[in-house]
XYZ file of C-alpha atoms in Angstrom:
637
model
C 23.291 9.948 -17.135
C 23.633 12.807 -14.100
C 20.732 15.279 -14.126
C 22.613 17.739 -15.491
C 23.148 16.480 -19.026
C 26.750 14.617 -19.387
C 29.052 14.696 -21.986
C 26.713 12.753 -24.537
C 24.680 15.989 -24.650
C 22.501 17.151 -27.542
C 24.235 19.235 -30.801
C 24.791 22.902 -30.282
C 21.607 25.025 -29.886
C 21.058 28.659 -28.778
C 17.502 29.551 -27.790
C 14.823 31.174 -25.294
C 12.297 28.652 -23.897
C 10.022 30.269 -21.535
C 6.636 32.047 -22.986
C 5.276 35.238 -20.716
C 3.048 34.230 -18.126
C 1.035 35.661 -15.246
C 3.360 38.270 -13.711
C 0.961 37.921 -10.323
C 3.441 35.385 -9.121
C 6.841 34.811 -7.855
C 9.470 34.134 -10.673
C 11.687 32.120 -9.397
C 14.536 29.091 -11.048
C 15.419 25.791 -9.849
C 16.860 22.150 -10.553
C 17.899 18.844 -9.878
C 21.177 17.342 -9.822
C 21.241 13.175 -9.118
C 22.252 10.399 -10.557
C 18.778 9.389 -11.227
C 15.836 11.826 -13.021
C 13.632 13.535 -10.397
C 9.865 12.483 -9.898
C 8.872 16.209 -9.821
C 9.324 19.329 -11.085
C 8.735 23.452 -10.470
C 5.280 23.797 -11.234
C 4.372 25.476 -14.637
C 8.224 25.258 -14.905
C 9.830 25.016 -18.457
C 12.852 23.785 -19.464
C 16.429 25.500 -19.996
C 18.046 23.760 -22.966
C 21.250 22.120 -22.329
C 20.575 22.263 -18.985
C 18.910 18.929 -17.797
C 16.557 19.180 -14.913
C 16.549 23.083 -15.333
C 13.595 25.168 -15.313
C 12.301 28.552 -15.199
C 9.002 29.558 -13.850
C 6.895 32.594 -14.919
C 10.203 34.407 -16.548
C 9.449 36.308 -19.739
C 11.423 34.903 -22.675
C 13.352 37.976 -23.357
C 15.133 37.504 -20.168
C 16.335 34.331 -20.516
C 19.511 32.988 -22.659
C 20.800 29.770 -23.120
C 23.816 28.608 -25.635
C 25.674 25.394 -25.543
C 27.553 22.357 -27.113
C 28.455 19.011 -26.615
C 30.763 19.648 -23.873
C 29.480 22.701 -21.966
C 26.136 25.227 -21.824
C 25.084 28.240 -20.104
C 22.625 29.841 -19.108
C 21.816 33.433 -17.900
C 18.411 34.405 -17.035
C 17.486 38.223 -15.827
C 19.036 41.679 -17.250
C 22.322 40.509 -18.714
C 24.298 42.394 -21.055
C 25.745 40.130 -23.108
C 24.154 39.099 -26.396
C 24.046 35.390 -27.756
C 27.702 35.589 -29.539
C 29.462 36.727 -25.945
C 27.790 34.019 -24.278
C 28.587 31.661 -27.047
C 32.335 32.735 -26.929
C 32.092 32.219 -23.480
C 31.966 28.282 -23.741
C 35.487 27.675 -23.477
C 35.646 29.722 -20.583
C 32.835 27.384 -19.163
C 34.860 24.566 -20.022
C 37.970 25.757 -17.742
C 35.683 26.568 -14.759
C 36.366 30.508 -14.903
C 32.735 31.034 -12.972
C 33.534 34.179 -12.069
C 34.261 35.195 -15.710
C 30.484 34.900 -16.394
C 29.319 37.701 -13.384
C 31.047 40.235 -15.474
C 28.554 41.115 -17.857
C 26.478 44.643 -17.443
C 23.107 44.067 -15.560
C 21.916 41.401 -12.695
C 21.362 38.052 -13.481
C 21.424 34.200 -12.592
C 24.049 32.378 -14.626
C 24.074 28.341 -14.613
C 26.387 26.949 -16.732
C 27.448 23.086 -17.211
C 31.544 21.870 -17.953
C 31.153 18.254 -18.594
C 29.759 16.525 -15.270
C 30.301 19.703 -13.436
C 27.609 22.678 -12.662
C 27.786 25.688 -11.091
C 24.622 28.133 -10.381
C 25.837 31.164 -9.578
C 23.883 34.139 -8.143
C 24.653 38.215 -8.199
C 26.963 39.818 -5.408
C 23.612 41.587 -3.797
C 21.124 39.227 -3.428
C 18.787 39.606 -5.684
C 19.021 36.192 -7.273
C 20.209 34.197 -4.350
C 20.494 30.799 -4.530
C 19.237 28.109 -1.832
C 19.880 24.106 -2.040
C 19.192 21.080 -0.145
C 20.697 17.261 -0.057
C 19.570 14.072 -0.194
C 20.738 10.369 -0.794
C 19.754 10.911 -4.631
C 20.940 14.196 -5.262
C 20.573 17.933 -4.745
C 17.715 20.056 -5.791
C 18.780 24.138 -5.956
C 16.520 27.270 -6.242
C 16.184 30.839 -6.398
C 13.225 30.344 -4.148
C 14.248 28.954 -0.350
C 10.226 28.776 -0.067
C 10.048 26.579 -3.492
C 12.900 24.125 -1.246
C 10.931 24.047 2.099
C 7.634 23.375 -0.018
C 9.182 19.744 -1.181
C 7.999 17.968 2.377
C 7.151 21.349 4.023
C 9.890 22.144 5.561
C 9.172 24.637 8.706
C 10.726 28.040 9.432
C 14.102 28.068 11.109
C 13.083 29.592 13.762
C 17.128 30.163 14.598
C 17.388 32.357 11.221
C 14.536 34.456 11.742
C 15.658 35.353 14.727
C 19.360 36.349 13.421
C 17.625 37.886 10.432
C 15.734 40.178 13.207
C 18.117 40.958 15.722
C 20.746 41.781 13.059
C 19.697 42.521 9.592
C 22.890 41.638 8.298
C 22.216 38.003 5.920
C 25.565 36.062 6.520
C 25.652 35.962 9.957
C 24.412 32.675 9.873
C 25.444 32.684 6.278
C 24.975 29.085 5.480
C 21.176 28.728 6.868
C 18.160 30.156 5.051
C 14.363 30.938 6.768
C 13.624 27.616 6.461
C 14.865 24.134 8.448
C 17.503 22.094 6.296
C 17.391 24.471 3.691
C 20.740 25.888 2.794
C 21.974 29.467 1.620
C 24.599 29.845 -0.733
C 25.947 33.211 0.997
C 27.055 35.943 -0.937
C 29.827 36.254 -3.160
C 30.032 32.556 -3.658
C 28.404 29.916 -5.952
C 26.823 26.384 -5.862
C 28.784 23.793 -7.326
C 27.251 20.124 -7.905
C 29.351 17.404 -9.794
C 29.390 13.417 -9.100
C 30.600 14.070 -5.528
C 28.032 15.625 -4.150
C 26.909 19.426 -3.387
C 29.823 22.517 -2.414
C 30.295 26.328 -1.826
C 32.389 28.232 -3.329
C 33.972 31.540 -3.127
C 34.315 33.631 -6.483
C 34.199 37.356 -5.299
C 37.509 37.926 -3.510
C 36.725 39.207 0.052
C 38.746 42.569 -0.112
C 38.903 44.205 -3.288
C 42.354 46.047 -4.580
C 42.340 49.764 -3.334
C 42.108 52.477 -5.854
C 42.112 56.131 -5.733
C 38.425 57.788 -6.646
C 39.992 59.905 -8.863
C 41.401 57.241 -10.548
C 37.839 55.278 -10.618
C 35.687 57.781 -11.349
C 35.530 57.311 -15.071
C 34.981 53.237 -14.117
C 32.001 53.636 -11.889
C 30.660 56.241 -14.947
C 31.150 53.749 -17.537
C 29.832 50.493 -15.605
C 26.557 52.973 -14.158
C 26.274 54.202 -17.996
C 25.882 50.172 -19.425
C 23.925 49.196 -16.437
C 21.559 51.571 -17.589
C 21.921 50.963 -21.068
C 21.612 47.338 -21.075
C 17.681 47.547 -19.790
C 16.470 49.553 -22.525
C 15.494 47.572 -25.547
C 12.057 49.148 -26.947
C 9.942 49.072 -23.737
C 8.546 52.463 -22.473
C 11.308 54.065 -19.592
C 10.515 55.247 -16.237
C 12.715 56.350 -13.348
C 12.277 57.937 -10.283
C 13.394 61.636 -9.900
C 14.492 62.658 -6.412
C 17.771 61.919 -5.083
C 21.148 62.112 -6.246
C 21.303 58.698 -7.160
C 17.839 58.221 -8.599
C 18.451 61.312 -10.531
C 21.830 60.136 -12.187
C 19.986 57.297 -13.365
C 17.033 58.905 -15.250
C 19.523 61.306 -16.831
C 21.483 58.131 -18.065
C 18.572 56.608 -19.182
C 17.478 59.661 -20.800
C 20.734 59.997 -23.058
C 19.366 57.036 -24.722
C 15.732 58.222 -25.364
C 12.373 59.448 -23.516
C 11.877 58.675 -19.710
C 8.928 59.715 -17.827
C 10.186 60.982 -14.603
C 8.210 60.901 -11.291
C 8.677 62.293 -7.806
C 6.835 61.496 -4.708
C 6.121 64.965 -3.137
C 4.216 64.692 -0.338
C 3.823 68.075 1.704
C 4.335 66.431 4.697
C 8.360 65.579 3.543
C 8.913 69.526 3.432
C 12.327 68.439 1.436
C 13.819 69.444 -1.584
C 13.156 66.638 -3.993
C 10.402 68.495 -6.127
C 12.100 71.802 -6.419
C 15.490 70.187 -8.000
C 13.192 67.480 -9.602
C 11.229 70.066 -11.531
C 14.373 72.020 -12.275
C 16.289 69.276 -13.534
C 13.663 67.922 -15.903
C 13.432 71.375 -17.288
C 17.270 71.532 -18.064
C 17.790 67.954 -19.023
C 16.152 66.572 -22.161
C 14.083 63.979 -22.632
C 12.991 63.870 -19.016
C 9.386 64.009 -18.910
C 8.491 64.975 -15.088
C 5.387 64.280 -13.168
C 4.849 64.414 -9.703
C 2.661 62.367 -6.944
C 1.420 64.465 -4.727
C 0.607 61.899 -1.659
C -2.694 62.030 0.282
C -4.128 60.585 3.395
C -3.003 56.865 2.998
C 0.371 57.375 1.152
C 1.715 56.384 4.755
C 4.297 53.956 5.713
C 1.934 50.682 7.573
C -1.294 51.813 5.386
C -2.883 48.751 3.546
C -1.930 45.563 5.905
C -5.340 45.153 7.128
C -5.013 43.139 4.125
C -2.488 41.091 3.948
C -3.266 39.003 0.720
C -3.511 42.755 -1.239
C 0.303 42.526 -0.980
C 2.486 39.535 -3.106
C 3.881 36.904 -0.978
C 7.560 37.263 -1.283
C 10.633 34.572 -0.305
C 11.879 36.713 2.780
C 10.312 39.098 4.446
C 11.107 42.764 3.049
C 10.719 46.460 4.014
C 8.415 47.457 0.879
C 5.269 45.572 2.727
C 5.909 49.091 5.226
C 5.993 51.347 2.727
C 3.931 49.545 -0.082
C 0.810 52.362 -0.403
C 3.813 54.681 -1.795
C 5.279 52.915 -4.099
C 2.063 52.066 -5.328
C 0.959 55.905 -6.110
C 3.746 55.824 -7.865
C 3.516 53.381 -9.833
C 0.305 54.685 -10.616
C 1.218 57.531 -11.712
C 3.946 55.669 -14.142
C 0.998 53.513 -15.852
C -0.736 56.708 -16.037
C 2.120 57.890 -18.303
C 3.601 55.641 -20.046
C 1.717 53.592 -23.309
C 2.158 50.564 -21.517
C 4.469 48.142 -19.021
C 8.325 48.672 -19.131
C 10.943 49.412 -16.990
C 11.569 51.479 -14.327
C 14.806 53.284 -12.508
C 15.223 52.887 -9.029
C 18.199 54.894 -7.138
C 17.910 51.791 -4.827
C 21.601 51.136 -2.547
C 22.996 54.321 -4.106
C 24.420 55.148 -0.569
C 25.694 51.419 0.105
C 28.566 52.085 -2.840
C 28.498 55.599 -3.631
C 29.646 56.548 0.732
C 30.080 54.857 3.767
C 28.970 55.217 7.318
C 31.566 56.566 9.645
C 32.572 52.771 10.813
C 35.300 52.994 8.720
C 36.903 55.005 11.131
C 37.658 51.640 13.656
C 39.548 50.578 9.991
C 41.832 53.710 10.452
C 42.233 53.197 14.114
C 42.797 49.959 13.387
C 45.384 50.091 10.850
C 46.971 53.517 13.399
C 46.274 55.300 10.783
C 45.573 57.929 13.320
C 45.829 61.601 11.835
C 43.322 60.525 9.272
C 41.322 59.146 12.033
C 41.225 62.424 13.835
C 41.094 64.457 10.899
C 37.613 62.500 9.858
C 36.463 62.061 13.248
C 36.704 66.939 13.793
C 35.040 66.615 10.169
C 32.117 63.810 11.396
C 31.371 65.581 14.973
C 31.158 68.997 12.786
C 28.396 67.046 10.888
C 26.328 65.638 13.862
C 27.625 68.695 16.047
C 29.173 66.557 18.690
C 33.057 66.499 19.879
C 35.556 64.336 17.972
C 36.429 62.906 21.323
C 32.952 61.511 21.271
C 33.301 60.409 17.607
C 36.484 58.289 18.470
C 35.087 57.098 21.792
C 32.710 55.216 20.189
C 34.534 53.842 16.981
C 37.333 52.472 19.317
C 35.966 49.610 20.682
C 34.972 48.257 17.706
C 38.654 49.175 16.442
C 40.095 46.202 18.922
C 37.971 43.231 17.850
C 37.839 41.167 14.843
C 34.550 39.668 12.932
C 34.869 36.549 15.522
C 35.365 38.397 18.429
C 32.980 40.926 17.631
C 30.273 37.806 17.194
C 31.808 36.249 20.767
C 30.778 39.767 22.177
C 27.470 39.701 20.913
C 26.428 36.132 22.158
C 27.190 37.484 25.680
C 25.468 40.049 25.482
C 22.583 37.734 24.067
C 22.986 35.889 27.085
C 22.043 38.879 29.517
C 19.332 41.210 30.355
C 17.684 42.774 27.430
C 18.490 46.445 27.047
C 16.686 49.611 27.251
C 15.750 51.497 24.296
C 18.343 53.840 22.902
C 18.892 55.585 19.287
C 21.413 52.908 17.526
C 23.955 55.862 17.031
C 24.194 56.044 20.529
C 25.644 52.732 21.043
C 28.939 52.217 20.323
C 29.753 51.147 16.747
C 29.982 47.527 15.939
C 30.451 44.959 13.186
C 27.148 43.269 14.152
C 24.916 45.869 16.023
C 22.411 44.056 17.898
C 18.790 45.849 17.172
C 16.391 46.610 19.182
C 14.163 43.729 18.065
C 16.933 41.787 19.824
C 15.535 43.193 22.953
C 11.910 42.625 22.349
C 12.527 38.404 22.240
C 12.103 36.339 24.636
C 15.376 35.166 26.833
C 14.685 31.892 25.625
C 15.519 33.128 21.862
C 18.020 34.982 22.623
C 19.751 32.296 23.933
C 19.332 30.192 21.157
C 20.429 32.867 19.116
C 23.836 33.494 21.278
C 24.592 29.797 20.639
C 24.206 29.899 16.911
C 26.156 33.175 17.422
C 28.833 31.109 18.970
C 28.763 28.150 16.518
C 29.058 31.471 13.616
C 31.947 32.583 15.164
C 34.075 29.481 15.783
C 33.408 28.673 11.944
C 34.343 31.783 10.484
C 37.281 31.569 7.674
C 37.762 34.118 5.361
C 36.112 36.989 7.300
C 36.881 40.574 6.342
C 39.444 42.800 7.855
C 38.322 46.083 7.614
C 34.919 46.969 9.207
C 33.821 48.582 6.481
C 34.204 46.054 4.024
C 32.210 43.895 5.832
C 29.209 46.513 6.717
C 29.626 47.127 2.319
C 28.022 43.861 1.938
C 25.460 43.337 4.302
C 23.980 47.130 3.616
C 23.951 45.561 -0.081
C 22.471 42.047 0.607
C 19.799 43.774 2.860
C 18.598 46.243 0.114
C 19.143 43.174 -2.614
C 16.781 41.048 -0.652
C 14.301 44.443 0.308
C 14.314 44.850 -3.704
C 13.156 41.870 -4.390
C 10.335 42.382 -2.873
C 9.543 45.879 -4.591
C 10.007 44.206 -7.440
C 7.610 41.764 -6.963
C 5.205 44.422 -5.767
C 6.046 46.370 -9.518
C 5.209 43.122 -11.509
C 2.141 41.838 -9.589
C 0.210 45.265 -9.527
C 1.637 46.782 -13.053
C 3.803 44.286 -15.215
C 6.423 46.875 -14.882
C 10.021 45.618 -14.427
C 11.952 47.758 -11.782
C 15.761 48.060 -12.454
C 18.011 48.604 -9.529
C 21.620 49.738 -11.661
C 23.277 50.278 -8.322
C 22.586 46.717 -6.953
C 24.807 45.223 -10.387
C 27.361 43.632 -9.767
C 30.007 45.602 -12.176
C 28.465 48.546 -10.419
C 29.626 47.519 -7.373
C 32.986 45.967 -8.012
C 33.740 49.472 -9.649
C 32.075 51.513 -6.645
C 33.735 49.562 -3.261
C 36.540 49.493 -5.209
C 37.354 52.841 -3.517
C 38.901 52.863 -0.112
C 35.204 54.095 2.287
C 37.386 56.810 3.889
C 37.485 58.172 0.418
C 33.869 57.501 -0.322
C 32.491 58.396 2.857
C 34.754 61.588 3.698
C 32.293 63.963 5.427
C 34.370 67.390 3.538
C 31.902 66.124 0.124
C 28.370 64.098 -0.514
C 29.081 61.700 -2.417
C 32.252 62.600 -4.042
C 32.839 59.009 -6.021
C 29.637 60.561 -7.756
C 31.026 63.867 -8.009
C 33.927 62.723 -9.399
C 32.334 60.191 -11.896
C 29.448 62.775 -13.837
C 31.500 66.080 -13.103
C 32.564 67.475 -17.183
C 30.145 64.585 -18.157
C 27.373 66.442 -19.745
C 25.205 63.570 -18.332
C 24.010 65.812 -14.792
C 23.465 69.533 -14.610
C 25.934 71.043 -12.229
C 23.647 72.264 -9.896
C 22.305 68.334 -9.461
C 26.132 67.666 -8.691
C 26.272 70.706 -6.359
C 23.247 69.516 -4.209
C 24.515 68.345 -0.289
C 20.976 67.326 0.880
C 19.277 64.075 0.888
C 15.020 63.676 1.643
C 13.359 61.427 4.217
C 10.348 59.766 5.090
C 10.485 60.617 8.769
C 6.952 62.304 8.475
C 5.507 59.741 6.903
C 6.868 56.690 9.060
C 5.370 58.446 12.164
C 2.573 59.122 10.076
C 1.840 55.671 9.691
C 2.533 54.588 12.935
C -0.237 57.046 14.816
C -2.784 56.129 11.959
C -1.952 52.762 11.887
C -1.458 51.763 15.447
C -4.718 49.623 15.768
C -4.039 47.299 13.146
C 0.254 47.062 14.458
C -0.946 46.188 17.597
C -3.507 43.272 16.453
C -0.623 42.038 14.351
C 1.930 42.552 16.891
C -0.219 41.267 19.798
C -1.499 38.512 21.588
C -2.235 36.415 18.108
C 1.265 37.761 16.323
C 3.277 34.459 14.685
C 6.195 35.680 16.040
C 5.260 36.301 19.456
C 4.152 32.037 19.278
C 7.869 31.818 18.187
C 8.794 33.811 20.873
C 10.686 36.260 18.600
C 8.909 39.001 19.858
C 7.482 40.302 23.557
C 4.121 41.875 23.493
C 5.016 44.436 25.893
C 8.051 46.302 24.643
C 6.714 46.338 21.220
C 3.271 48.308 22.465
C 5.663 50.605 24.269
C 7.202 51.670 20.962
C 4.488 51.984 19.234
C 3.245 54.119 22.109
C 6.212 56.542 21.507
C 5.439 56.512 18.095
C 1.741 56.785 18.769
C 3.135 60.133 20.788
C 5.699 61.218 18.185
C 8.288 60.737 20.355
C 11.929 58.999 19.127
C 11.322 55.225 18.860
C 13.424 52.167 17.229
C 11.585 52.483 13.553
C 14.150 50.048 11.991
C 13.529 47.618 14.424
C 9.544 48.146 14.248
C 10.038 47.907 9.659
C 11.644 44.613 10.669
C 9.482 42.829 12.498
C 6.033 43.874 11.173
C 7.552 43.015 7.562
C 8.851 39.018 9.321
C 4.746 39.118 10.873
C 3.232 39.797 7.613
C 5.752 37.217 5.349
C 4.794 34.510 8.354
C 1.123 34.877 8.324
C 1.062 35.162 4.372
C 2.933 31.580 3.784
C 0.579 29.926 6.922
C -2.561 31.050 5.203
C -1.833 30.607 1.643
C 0.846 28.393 0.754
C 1.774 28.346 -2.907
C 1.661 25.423 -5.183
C 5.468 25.052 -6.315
C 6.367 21.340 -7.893
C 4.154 18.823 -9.955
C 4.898 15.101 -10.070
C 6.656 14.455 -13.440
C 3.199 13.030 -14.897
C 1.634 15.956 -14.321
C -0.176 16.043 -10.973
C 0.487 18.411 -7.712
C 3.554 16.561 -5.899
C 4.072 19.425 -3.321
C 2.958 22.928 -1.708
């Protein structure tokens, strides 16, 4: 019988099989498809029912459902809305293969569901429960975890991948290839499906979504934002952050439905807003309990990697290693006040679906849409108090290329002299901006990296036609993937689950469903969110009324001057990726001499690579123990 469980399967059950473990370590889901049973297995893993060869690992039982019959079973584990009759009256829709039927519940979750010989795993539209496989003679093993995959016959980095994943920061530019050699990515928006003949992707999110007026959506995105909300309170004690627009819409949500205890980071270095409408809105909205962190000396962006092993070794590398000492404060201050673990509210890729960057004005150029174009482009260079001349001079080159050509572009320019350093928004726009960390690899990489570039581009199918659409997703599978590893950060040091409503897949169906010229027009901030809460009763109009937005500038250069020393040891002559040649020593010491200075340097570029340093020396020094021979004894590392 195939490793899946075949149509001789067990009677109907409908049950949770994983007991709450250790939170200290990565959760993570995997399984084996073959013709024959596998001689291994995830370590500590237990077993989905229904689901042959399918296991969980370290998942808490309340996150993980599982219904099935004779002919079909499914499986969801994470926040999913949808209790155990909706999955259970979703069998027959299992049975005909509707996959994408089953990402429509409220919340973010995995969903793995059998029809017959047939099974699909299918991850969420952002990321956060991507989905990695690899091949053999006997059959395909799949994971949540690409580091679980490699650590079957230690697999090494793919060197190629890193690379892309720090020159570009958008994940499927090299869609197909994970951060580790013969490891595969199931890119976004698509699924995994395994059946007799072997191992395929699949697309199930359509790549342009029909256009509908905000007006006309607003009550959609308020509705899918009100049950992503609603779905992750169940009894356990609710935080949420209270400071942005976006954060703040979501402890107001969540405080409809009971008491929150809202924080805001307030260091006096920010010298923003946040606090003042923080503290006003918790006084005019209630059940909003507010407390604030004040920040002190090491509340800094770099503070704490002196010690590596005080942070949780993640899949990928991710942003929250740079900023880790603040979210940690906090925290803090949430396990100060609260009676014990819960949940938490992060306003996390609020801006990917709630606006848009001014790209989308190479869509309007594109399409000679050009009145609009010129009416956005006077509104824009009002903004950044620049000429719309300006504006339009550099959206229009990106206006004349396509995804492939844009890619073709890029491997040139791979192929030449590295650059000097200039602010990104000086560049002109493109669908894949090449970062400054670009720059600081060796010509060797790059030109391994144009090549891959080239092989991308001659393989692309279904690509996009509107810039914007495409820049949608990668902003969201970059801030999936960064989440992850804040979440991982929550659980290991507190046991508290964050939430991320914005990153949902509903959310953002209901969200990009609106044209980004509407989303992103510069006469409004964020007028998809205006439109959605305005009358609502949900946000005080003054929240609604608010056109500014923090940042952590300060505290990024902050961290840079106090934190140069221990940058430049693990950016220097011993750095991983310097041995990989993904990094020079020399340019990177001159940025972090700017920085050192306060002057203007490339701080995205610098988040990226210290975050790829830390995630490489972290797997060399401790790898984890991930599968155990079927009889019980370590198999693999």
């Amino acid at each position: 019988m195939l490793g899946t469980g075949g149509p001789g399967a067990s009677a109907p059950f409908s049950t949770s099989t994983v007991a709450d473990e250790s939170e200290a370590a990565m959760r993570w889901s995997a399984g084996w498809y073959g013709t024959a049973g596998s001689d291994r297995r995830p370590a500590g893993g237990r077993a989905v029912p229904g689901l042959d060869s399918t296991w969980t690992c370290r998942w808490p039982a309340a996150r993980i459902s599982a219904v099935g019959d004779e002919r079909a079973a499914l499986a969801v584990i994470g926040e999913c809305g949808a209790d155990e009759a909706q999955l259970r009256d979703a069998l027959p829709v299992v049975r005909a293969k509707g996959w994408r039927a089953l990402t429509r519940w409220p919340g973010s979750y995995l969903a793995v569901a059998r029809s017959g010989e047939t099974l699909a795993v299918i991850g969420d539209l952002a990321g956060q429960y991507s989905v990695y496989y690899r091949t053999d003679a006997a059959g395909t093993w799949w994971s949540t975890a690409a580091s679980a995959l490699a650590g079957l016959d230690g697999a090494p980095i793919d060197v190629t991948a890193l690379a892309a994943h720090l020159a570009f920061g958008q994940p499927d530019v090299l869609a197909g290839r994970s951060l580790f050699r013969d490891v595969k990515r199931v890119p976004g928006g698509h699924l995994l499906l395994l059946g007799p003949d072997g191992a395929a992707v699949e697309r199930y999110e359509p790549v342009s979504y029909p256009r509908v007026d905000l007006r006309e959506q607003a009550s959609v995105v308020r509705a899918a934002l009100a049950e992503a909300v609603a779905v992750r309170i169940d009894g356990r004690p609710v935080s949420a952050d209270l400071a942005g627009l976006d954060s703040t819409t979501l402890a107001c949500l969540a405080a409809q439905r009971g008491p929150v205890a809202a924080v805001t980071f307030a260091d006096e270095r920010l010298r923003d807003d946040d606090l003042a409408f923080a503290v006003r809105t918790a006084a005019t909205v209630p059940g909003l309990t507010h407390h604030t962190v004040p920040g002190a000396a090491g509340t800094v962006y770099y503070a704490g990697l002196d010690d590596l092993f005080a942070l949780p070794v993640a899949d990928a590398p991710n942003a929250y290693v740079v900023t880790a000492s603040i979210k940690r404060a906090v925290l803090d201050t949430v396990a100060e006040n609260t009676p014990g673990p819960g949940v938490h509210f992060t306003g996390a890729a609020g801006d990917a679906v709630l606006s848009a960057p001014s790209s989308y004005l190479a869509d309007l150029l594109r399409e000679r849409r050009h009145r609009r174009a010129l009416q956005h482009a006077l509104a824009h260079a009002r903004l950044r108090h620049t000429s719309a001349f300006h504006v339009l001079a550099r959206t229009r080159p990106a206006s004349k290329v396509d995804l492939a050509g844009a890619w073709w572009q890029m491997a040139a320019e791979l192929r030449g002299a590295a650059r000097d350093w200039i602010p990104q928004a000086q560049r002109p726009l493109a669908w894949t901006p090449l970062l400054a960390s670009a720059d600081w690899m060796t010509h060797g990489a790059r030109l391994m990296l144009a090549s891959a570039v080239d092989e991308a581009a001659g393989a692309l199918t279904d690509a996009p036609a509107r810039l914007a659409e495409w820049c949608d997703r990668q902003d969201l599978a970059r801030v999936g993937a960064n989440t992850a590893g804040w979440r991982a950060l929550a659980l290991a040091g507190h046991g508290i689950e964050l939430a991320a409503p914005f990153l949902d897949n509903e959310v953002i169906r209901a969200c990009l469903a609106v044209p980004a010229d509407e989303r992103g027009a510069p006469g409004a901030y964020k007028p998809l969110l205006d439109a959605a809460f305005t009358g609502s009763r949900v946000l005080p109009g003054f929240v609604l009324a608010r056109t500014t937005k923090g940042g952590f500038n300060a505290l990024a250069y902050a961290g840079l001057r106090d934190n140069a020393p221990v940058l430049k040891d693990l950016l220097g002559p011993s750095s991983q990726l310097a041995a990989l040649g993904l990094v020079s020593e020399q340019p990177v010491a001159d940025a972090l001499a700017r920085a050192a200075a306060g002057q203007p340097t490339a701080q995205g570029a610098l988040h990226l690579v210290v975050a790829a340093e830390v995630w490489l020396r972290q797997h060399a020094a401790a790898p984890a123990v991930w599968w155990e021979e079927v009889g019980g004894r370590v198999a693999a590392v």
